[in-house]
Tab-separated table of C-alpha atoms and ligand atoms in Angstrom:
chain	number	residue	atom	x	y	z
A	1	UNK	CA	-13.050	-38.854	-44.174
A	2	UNK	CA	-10.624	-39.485	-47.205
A	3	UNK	CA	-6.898	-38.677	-46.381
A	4	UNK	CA	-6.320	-35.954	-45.512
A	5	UNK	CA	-3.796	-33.796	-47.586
A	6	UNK	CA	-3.354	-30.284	-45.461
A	7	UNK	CA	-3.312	-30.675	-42.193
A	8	UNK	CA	-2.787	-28.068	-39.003
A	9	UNK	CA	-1.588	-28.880	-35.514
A	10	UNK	CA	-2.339	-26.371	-33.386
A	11	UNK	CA	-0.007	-25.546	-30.275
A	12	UNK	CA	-1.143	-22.285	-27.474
A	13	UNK	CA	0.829	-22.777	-24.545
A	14	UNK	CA	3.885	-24.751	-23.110
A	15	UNK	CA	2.242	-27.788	-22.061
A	16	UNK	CA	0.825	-28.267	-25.978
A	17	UNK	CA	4.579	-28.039	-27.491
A	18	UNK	CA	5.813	-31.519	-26.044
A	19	UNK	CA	2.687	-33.198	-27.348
A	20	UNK	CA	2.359	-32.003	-30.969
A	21	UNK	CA	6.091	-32.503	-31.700
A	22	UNK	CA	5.929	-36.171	-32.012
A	23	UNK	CA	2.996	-35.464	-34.272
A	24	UNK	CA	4.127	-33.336	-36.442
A	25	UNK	CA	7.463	-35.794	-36.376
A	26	UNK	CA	5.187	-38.597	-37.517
A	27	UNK	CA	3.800	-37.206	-40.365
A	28	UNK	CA	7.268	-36.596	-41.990
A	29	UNK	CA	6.694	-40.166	-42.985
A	30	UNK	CA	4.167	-39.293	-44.903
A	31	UNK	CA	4.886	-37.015	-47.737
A	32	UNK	CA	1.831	-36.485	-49.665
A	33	UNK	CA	0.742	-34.979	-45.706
A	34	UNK	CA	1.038	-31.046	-45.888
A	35	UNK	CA	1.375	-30.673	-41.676
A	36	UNK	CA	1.523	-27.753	-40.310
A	37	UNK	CA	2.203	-25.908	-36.663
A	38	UNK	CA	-0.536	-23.368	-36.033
A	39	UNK	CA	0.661	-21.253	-32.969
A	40	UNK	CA	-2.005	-19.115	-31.365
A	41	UNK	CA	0.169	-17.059	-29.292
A	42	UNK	CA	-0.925	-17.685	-25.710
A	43	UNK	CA	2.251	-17.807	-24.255
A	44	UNK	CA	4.302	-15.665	-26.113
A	45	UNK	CA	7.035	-15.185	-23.156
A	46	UNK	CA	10.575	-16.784	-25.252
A	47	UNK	CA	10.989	-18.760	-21.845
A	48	UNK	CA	7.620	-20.230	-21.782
A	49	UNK	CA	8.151	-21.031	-25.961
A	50	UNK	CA	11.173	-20.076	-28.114
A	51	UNK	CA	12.824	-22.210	-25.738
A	52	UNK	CA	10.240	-25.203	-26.510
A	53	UNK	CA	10.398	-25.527	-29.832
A	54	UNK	CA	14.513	-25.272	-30.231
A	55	UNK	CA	14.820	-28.078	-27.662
A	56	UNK	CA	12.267	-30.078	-29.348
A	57	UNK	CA	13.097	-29.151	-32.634
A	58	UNK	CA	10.157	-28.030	-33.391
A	59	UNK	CA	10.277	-25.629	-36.772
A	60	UNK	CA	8.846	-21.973	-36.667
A	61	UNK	CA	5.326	-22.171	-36.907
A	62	UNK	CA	4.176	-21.986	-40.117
A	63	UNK	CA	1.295	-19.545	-38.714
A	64	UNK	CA	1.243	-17.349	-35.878
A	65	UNK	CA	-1.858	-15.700	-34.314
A	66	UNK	CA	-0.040	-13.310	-31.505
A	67	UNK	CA	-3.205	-13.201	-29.076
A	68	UNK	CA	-1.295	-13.194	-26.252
A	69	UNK	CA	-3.054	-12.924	-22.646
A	70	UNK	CA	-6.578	-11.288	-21.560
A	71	UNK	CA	-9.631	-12.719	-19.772
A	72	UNK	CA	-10.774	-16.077	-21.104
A	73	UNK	CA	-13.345	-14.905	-22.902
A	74	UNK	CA	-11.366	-12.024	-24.862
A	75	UNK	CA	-7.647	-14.329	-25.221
A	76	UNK	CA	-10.534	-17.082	-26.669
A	77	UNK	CA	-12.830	-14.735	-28.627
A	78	UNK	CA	-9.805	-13.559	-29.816
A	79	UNK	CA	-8.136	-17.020	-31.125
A	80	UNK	CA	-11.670	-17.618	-32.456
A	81	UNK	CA	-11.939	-14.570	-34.710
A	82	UNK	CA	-8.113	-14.684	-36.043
A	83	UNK	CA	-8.189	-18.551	-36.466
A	84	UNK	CA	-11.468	-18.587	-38.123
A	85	UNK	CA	-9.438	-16.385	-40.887
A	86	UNK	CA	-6.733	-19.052	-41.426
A	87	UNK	CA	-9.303	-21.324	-41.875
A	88	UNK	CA	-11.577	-19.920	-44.337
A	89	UNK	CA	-8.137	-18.459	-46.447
A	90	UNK	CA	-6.345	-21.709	-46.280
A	91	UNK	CA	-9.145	-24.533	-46.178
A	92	UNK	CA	-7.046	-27.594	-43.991
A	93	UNK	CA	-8.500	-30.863	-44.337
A	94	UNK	CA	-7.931	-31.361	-40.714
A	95	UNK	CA	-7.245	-29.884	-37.621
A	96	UNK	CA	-5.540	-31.696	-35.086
A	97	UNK	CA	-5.754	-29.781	-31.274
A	98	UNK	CA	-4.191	-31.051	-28.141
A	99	UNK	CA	-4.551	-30.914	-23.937
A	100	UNK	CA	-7.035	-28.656	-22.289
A	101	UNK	CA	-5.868	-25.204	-22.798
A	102	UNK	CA	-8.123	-21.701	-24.010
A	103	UNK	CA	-6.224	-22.237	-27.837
A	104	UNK	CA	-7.262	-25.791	-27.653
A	105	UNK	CA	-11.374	-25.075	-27.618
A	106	UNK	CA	-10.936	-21.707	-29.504
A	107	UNK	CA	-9.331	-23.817	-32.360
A	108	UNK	CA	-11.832	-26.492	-32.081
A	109	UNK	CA	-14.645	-24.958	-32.240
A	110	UNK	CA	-13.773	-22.436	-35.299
A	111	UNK	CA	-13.361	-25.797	-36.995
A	112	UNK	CA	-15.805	-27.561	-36.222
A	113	UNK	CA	-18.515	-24.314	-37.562
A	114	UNK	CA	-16.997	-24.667	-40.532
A	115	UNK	CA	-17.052	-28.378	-40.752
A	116	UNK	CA	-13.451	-28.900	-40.661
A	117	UNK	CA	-12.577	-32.495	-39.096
A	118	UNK	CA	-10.905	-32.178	-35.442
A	119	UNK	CA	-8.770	-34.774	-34.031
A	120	UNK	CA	-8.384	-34.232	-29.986
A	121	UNK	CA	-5.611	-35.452	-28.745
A	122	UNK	CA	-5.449	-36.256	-24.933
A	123	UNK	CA	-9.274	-36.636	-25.100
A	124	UNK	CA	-11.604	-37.743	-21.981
A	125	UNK	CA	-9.079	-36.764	-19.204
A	126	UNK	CA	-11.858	-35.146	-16.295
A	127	UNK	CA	-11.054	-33.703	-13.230
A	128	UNK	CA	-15.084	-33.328	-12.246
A	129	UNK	CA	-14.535	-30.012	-11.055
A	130	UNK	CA	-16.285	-27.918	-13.265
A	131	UNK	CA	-14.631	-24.305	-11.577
A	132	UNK	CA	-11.372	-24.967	-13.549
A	133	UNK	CA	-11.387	-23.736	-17.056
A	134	UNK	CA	-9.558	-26.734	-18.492
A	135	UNK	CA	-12.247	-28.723	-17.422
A	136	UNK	CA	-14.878	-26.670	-19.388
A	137	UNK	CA	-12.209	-26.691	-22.146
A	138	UNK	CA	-11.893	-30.348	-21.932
A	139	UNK	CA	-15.589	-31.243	-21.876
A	140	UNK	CA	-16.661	-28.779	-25.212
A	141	UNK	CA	-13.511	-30.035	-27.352
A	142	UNK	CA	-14.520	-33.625	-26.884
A	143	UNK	CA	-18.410	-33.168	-27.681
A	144	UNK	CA	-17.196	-31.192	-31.215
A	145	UNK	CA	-14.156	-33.515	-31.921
A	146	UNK	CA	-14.696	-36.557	-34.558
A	147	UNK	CA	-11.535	-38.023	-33.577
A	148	UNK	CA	-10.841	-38.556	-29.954
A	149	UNK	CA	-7.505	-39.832	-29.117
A	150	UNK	CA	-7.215	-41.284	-25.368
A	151	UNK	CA	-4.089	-41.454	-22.861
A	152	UNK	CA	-5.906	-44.068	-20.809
A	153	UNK	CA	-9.355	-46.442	-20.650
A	154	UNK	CA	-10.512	-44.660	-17.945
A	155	UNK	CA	-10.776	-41.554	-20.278
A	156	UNK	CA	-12.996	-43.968	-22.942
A	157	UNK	CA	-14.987	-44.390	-19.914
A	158	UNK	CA	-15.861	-40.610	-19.393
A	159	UNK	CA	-16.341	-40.048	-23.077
A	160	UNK	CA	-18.751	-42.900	-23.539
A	161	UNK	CA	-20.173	-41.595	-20.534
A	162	UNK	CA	-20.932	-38.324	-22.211
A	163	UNK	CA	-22.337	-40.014	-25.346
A	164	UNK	CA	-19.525	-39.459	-27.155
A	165	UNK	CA	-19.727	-42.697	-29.970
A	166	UNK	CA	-17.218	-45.331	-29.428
A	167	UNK	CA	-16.266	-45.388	-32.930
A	168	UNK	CA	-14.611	-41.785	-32.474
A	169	UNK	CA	-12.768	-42.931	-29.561
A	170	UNK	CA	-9.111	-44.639	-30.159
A	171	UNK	CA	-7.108	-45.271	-27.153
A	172	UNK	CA	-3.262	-44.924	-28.522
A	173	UNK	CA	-1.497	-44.033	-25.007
A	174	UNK	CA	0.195	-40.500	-24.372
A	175	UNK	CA	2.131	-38.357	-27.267
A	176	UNK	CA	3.982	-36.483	-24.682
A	177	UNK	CA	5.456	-39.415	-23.296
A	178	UNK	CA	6.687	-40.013	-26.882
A	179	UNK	CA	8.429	-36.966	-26.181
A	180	UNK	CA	9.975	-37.652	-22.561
A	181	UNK	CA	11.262	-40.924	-24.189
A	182	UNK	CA	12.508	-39.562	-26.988
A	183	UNK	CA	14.262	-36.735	-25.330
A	184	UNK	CA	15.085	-37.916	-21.689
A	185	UNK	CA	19.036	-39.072	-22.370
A	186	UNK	CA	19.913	-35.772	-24.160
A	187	UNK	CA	17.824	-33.911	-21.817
A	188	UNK	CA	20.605	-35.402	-18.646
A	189	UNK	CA	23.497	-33.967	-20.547
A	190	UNK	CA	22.184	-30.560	-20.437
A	191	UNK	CA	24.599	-27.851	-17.812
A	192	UNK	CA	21.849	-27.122	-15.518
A	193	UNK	CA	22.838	-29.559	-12.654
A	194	UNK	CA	26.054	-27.790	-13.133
A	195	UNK	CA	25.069	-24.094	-13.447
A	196	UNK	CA	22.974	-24.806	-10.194
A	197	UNK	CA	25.873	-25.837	-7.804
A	198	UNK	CA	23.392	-29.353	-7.438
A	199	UNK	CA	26.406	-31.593	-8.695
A	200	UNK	CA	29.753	-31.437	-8.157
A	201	UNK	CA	32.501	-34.139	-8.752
A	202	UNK	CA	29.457	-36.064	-10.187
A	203	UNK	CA	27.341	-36.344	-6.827
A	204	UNK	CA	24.038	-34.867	-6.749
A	205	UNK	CA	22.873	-32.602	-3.733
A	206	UNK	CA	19.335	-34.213	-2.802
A	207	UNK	CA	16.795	-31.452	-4.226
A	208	UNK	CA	12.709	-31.363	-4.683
A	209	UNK	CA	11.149	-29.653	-7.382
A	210	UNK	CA	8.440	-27.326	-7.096
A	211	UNK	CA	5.861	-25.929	-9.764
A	212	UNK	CA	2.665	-24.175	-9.112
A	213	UNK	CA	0.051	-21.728	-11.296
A	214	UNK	CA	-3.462	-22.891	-10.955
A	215	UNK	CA	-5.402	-19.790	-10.528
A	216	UNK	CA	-6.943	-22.390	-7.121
A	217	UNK	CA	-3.244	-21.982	-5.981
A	218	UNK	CA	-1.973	-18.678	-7.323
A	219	UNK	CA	-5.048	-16.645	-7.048
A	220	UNK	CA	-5.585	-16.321	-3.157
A	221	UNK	CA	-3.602	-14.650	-1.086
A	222	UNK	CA	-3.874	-17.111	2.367
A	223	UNK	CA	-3.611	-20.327	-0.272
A	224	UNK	CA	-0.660	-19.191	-1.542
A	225	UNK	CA	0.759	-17.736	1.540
A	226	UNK	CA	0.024	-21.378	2.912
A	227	UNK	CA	1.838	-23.303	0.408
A	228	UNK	CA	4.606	-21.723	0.870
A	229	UNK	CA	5.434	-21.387	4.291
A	230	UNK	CA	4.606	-25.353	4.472
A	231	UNK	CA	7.025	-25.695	1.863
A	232	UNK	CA	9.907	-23.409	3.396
A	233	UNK	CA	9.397	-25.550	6.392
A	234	UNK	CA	9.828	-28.978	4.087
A	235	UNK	CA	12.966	-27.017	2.675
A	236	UNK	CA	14.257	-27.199	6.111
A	237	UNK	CA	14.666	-31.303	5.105
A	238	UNK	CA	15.246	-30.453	1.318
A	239	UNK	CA	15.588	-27.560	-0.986
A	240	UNK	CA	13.385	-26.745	-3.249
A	241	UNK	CA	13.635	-25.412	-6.727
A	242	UNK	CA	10.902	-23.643	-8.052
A	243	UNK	CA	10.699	-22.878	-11.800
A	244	UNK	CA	8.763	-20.274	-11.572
A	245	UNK	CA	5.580	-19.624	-13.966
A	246	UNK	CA	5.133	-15.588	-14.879
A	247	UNK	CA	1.603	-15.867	-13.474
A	248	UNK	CA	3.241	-17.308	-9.685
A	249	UNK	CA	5.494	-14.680	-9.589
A	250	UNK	CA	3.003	-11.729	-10.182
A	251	UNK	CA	0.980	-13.211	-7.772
A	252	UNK	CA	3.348	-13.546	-4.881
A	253	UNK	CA	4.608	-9.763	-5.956
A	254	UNK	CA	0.582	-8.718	-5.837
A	255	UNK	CA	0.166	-10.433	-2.272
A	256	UNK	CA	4.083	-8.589	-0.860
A	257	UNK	CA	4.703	-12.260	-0.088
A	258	UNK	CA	7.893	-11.961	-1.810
A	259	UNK	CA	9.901	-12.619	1.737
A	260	UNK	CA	8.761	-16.308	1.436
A	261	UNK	CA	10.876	-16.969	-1.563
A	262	UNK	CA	14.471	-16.229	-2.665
A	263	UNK	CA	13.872	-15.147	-6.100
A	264	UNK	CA	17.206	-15.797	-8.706
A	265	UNK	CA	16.563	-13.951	-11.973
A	266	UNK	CA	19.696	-15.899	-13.865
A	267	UNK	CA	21.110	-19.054	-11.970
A	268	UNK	CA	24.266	-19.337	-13.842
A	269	UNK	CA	26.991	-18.807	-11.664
A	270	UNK	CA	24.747	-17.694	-8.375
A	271	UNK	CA	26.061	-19.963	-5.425
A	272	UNK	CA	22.931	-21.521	-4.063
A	273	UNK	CA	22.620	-20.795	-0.679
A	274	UNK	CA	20.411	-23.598	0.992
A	275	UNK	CA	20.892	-22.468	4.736
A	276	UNK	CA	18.037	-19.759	3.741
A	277	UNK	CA	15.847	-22.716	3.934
A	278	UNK	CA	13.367	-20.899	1.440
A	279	UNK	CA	11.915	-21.953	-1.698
A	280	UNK	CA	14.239	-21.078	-4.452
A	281	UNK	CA	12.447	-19.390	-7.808
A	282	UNK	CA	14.148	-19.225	-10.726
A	283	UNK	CA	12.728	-18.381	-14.140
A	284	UNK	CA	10.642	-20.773	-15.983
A	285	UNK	CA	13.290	-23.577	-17.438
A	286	UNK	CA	13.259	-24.887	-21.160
A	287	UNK	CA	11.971	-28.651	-21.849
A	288	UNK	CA	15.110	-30.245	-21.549
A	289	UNK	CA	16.803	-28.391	-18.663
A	290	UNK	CA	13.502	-29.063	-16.556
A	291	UNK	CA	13.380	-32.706	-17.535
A	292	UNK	CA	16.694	-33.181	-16.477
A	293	UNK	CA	15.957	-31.302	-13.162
A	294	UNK	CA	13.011	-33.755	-12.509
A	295	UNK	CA	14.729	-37.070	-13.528
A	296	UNK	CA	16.920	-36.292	-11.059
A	297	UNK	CA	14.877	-34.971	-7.999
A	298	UNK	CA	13.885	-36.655	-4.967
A	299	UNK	CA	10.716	-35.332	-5.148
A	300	UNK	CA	8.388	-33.256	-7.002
A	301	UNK	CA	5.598	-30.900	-5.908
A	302	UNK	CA	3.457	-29.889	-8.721
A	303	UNK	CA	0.040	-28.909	-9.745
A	304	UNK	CA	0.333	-29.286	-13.176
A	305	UNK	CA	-1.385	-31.840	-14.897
A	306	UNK	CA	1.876	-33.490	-17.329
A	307	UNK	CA	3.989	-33.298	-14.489
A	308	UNK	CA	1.937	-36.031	-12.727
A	309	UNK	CA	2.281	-38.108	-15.813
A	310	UNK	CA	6.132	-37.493	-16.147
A	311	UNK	CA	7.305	-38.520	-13.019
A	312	UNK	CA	4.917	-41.530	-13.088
A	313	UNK	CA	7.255	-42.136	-16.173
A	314	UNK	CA	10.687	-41.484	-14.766
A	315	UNK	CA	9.771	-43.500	-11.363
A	316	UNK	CA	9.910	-40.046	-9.335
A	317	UNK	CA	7.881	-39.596	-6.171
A	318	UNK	CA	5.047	-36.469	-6.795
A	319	UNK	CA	3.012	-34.581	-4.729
A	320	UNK	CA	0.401	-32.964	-6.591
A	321	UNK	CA	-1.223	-30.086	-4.912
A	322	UNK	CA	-4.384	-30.009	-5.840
A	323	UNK	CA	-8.225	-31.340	-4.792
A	324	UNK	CA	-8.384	-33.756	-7.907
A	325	UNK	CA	-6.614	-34.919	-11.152
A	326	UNK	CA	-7.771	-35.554	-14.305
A	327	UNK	CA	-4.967	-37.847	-14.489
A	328	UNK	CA	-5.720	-40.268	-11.939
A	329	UNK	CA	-4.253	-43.156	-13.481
A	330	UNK	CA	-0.583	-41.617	-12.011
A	331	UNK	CA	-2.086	-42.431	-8.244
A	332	UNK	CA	-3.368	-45.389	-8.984
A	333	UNK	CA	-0.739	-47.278	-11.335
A	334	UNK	CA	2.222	-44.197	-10.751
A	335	UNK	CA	4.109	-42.630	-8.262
A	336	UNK	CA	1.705	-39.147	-7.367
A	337	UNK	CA	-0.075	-38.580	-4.315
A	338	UNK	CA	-2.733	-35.491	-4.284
A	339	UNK	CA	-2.623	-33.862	-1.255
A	340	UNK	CA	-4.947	-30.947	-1.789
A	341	UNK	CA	-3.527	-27.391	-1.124
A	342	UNK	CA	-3.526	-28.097	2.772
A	343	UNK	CA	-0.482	-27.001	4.400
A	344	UNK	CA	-0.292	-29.792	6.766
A	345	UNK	CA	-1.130	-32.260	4.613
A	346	UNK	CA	1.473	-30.894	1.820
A	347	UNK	CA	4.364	-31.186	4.487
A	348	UNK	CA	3.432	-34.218	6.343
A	349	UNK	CA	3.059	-36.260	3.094
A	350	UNK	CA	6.727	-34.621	1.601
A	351	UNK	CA	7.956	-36.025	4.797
A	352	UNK	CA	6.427	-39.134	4.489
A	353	UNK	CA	8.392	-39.025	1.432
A	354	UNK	CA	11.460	-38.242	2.547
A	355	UNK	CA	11.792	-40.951	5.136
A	356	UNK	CA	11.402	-43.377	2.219
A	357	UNK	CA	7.385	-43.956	1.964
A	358	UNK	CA	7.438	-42.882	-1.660
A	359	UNK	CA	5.845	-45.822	-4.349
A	360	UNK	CA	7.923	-47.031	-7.490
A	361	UNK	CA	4.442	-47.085	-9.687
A	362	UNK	CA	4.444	-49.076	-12.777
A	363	UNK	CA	4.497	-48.019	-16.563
A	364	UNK	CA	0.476	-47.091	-17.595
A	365	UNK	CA	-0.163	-49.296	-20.644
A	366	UNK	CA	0.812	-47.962	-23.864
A	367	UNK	CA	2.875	-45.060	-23.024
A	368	UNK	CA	5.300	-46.641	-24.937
A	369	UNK	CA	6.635	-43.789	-26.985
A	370	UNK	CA	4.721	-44.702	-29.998
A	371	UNK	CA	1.201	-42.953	-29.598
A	372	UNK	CA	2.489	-40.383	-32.113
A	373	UNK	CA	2.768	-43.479	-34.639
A	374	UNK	CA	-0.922	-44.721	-33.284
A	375	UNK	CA	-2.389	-41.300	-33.809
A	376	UNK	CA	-1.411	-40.803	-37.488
A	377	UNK	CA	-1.946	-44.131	-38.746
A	378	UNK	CA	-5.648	-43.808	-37.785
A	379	UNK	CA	-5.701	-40.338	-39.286
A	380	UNK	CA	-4.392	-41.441	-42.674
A	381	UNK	CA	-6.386	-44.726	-42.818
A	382	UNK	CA	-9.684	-43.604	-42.277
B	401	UD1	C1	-2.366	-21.986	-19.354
B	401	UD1	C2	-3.443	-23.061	-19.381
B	401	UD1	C3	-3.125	-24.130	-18.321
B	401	UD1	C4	-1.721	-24.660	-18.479
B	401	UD1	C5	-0.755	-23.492	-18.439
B	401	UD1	C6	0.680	-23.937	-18.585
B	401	UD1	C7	-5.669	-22.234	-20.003
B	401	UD1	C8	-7.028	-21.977	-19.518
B	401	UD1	N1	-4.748	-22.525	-19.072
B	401	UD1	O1	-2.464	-21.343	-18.094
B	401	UD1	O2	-4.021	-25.189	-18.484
B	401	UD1	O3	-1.433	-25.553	-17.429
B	401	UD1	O4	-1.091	-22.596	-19.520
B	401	UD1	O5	1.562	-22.901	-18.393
B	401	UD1	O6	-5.443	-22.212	-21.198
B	401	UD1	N2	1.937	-15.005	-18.948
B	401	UD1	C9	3.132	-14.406	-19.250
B	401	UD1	N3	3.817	-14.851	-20.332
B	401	UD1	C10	3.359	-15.845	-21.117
B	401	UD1	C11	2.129	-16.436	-20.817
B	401	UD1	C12	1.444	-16.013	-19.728
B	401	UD1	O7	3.582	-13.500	-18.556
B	401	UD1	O8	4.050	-16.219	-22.089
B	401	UD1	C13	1.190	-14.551	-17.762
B	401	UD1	C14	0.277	-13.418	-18.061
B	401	UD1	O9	0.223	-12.602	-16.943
B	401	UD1	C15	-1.048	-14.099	-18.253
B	401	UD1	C16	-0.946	-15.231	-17.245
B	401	UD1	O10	0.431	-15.622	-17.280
B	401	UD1	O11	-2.123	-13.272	-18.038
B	401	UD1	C17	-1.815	-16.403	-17.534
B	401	UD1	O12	-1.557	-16.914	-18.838
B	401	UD1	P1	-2.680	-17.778	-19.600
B	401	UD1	O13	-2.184	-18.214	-20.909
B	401	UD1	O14	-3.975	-17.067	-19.557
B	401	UD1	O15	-2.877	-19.031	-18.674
B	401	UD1	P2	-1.819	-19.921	-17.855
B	401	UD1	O16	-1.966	-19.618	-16.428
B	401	UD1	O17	-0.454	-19.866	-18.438
């Protein structure tokens, strides 16, 4: 492939903006590089993006599809048919797609029809379970991708596992670590400590920090209902803050288990009361008020996938509430544990915790804060 000279970085949902800001950082330093942010529109909510791209100053996308949500197969028919357009009116000479998400294949796969070069970044991560859509997402990208950028060996394992050809495969370490690195000291001067009543006269209130919205969570009434009463028990030893996704809160409204949380619409100024002993919601946080939250927590509960790879990076103790990780490279060189969504198991390892039985994990190699750096230099010199 010569240089390439126009080039679009597609971002969907919240977990993509972290990773394509360093990207689209890193080709500033190349000026005869036309980059550009492609937003599909998945999450559309201002908490769940506006939010994003002003902490990570990130510019207005340069294009913006407006899908919104649906089924899978209409919110990615739907990026298909409007990206497809971009494509054919504006011709990129690449198209660079990160993480696992419906915008990430939909994008992919327009491209790669109309012979358009894809870069995958955050390629080869599997979790082997083949009932969670980012796993199908995950597993079609990589097979249509030319470029395959890897967080981890393990994921040029799975990849050359699949056939993929080990000349596409570069292992540069994790963009979105770029991001935590590059971030994490402004992110623990944000007000949020503050505006929760966590701090005062500079000590911190011990707190744990909860997120959950896989459909296997969110989707089931008894699952659900199970995670949280185990974790309203574990908030007897702890509170816990729960940044709460739109999806979550639907569901627990769907299922009336709304008396298992307290639910805060707008923290500032509301005097957390912890003698409830419930999980606390609040809306979903922006990038640098929820970094700041989980630098500073004494545990996390999460069963998102970047969270596993974040608190590996800050040294924080996670519980990860799910039957299997792509990421397991955070259990076996970081700080998570994956518990499964078993209520016992969820409380007696957060205890386990608690008394002190967390790990300190080490640093995964090359998540150094320069994969961004890594990424582009292979792009421009091929
Ligand atoms: C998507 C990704 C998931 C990622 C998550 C991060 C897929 C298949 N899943 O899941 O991998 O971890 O983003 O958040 O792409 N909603 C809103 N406002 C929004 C966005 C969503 O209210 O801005 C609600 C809607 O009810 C929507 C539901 O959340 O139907 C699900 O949104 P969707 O984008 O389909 O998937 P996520 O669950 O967010």
């Amino acid at each position: 492939m010569p240089t390439p000279k126009k080039v679009f970085i597609v971002v969907g949902a919240r977990p993509n903006y972290m990773k394509a800001a360093p990207l689209y950082e890193e080709f500033k330093n190349y000026p005869h590089i036309d980059a550009s942010i492609i937003h599909t529109g998945q999450h559309y909510d201002a908490a769940m993006n506006k939010v994003f791209f002003d902490d990570l100053g990130l510019p207005k996308p340069d294009i913006y599809l407006g899908v919104g949500s649906g089924t899978h197969a209409q919110q990615t028919g739907t990026i298909m048919f409007k990206f497809e357009k971009i494509l054919l009116e504006q011709r990129p000479d690449l198209v660079i797609v990160v993480g696992d998400v419906n915008s990430t294949i939909a994008c992919a796969l327009d491209a790669s029809k109309l012979h358009i070069p894809v870069a995958h970044v955050e390629a080869g991560l599997r979790s082997f379970d083949r009932t969670m859509p980012e796993e199908i997402n995950r597993l079609l990208t990589d097979q249509i991708s030319d470029f395959l950028f890897t967080t981890c060996k393990e994921a040029d394992t799975n990849l050359k596992n699949e056939g993929i050809p080990p000349e596409k495969i570069h292992f540069v370490g994790n963009v979105m670590i770029d991001s935590l690195m590059k971030f994490i000291e402004r992110a623990k001067q944000t007000e949020i400590l503050d505006q929760l009543g966590l701090r005062s006269q500079g000590i911190t209130t011990p707190y744990a920090l909860l997120t959950l919205h896989r459909p296997s969570n969110v989707d089931d009434k008894q699952t659900l209902e199970g995670i949280l009463t185990a974790l309203n028990l574990v908030s007897k030893r702890i509170p816990i803050l729960f940044p709460i996704h739109p999806r979550t809160l639907k569901q627990i409204k769907e299922f009336a288990l709304e008396d298992l949380i307290w639910h805060i619409d707008d923290p500032r100024g509301v005097l957390l009361d912890f003698s409830l002993q419930k999980v606390i919601t609040l809306p979903p946080l922006g990038y640098l008020d929820f970094l700041n939250l989980m630098s500073h927590a004494g545990l996390v509960l999460t069963d998102s996938g970047g969270i596993q790879e974040e608190t590996t990076i800050l040294g924080i103790p996670c519980i990860t509430i799910r039957q299997n990780t792509e990421r397991p490279i955070t259990i076996t060189e970081g700080t998570n544990f994956l518990v499964g969504s078993d209520p016992q198991k969820i409380m007696s390892q957060a205890y386990t915790i608690l008394d002190g039985g967390g790990k300190k994990g080490r640093l995964p190699k090359l998540w150094d804060g320069k994969a961004a750096e890594r990424i582009v230099k292979v792009l421009v010199e091929m």
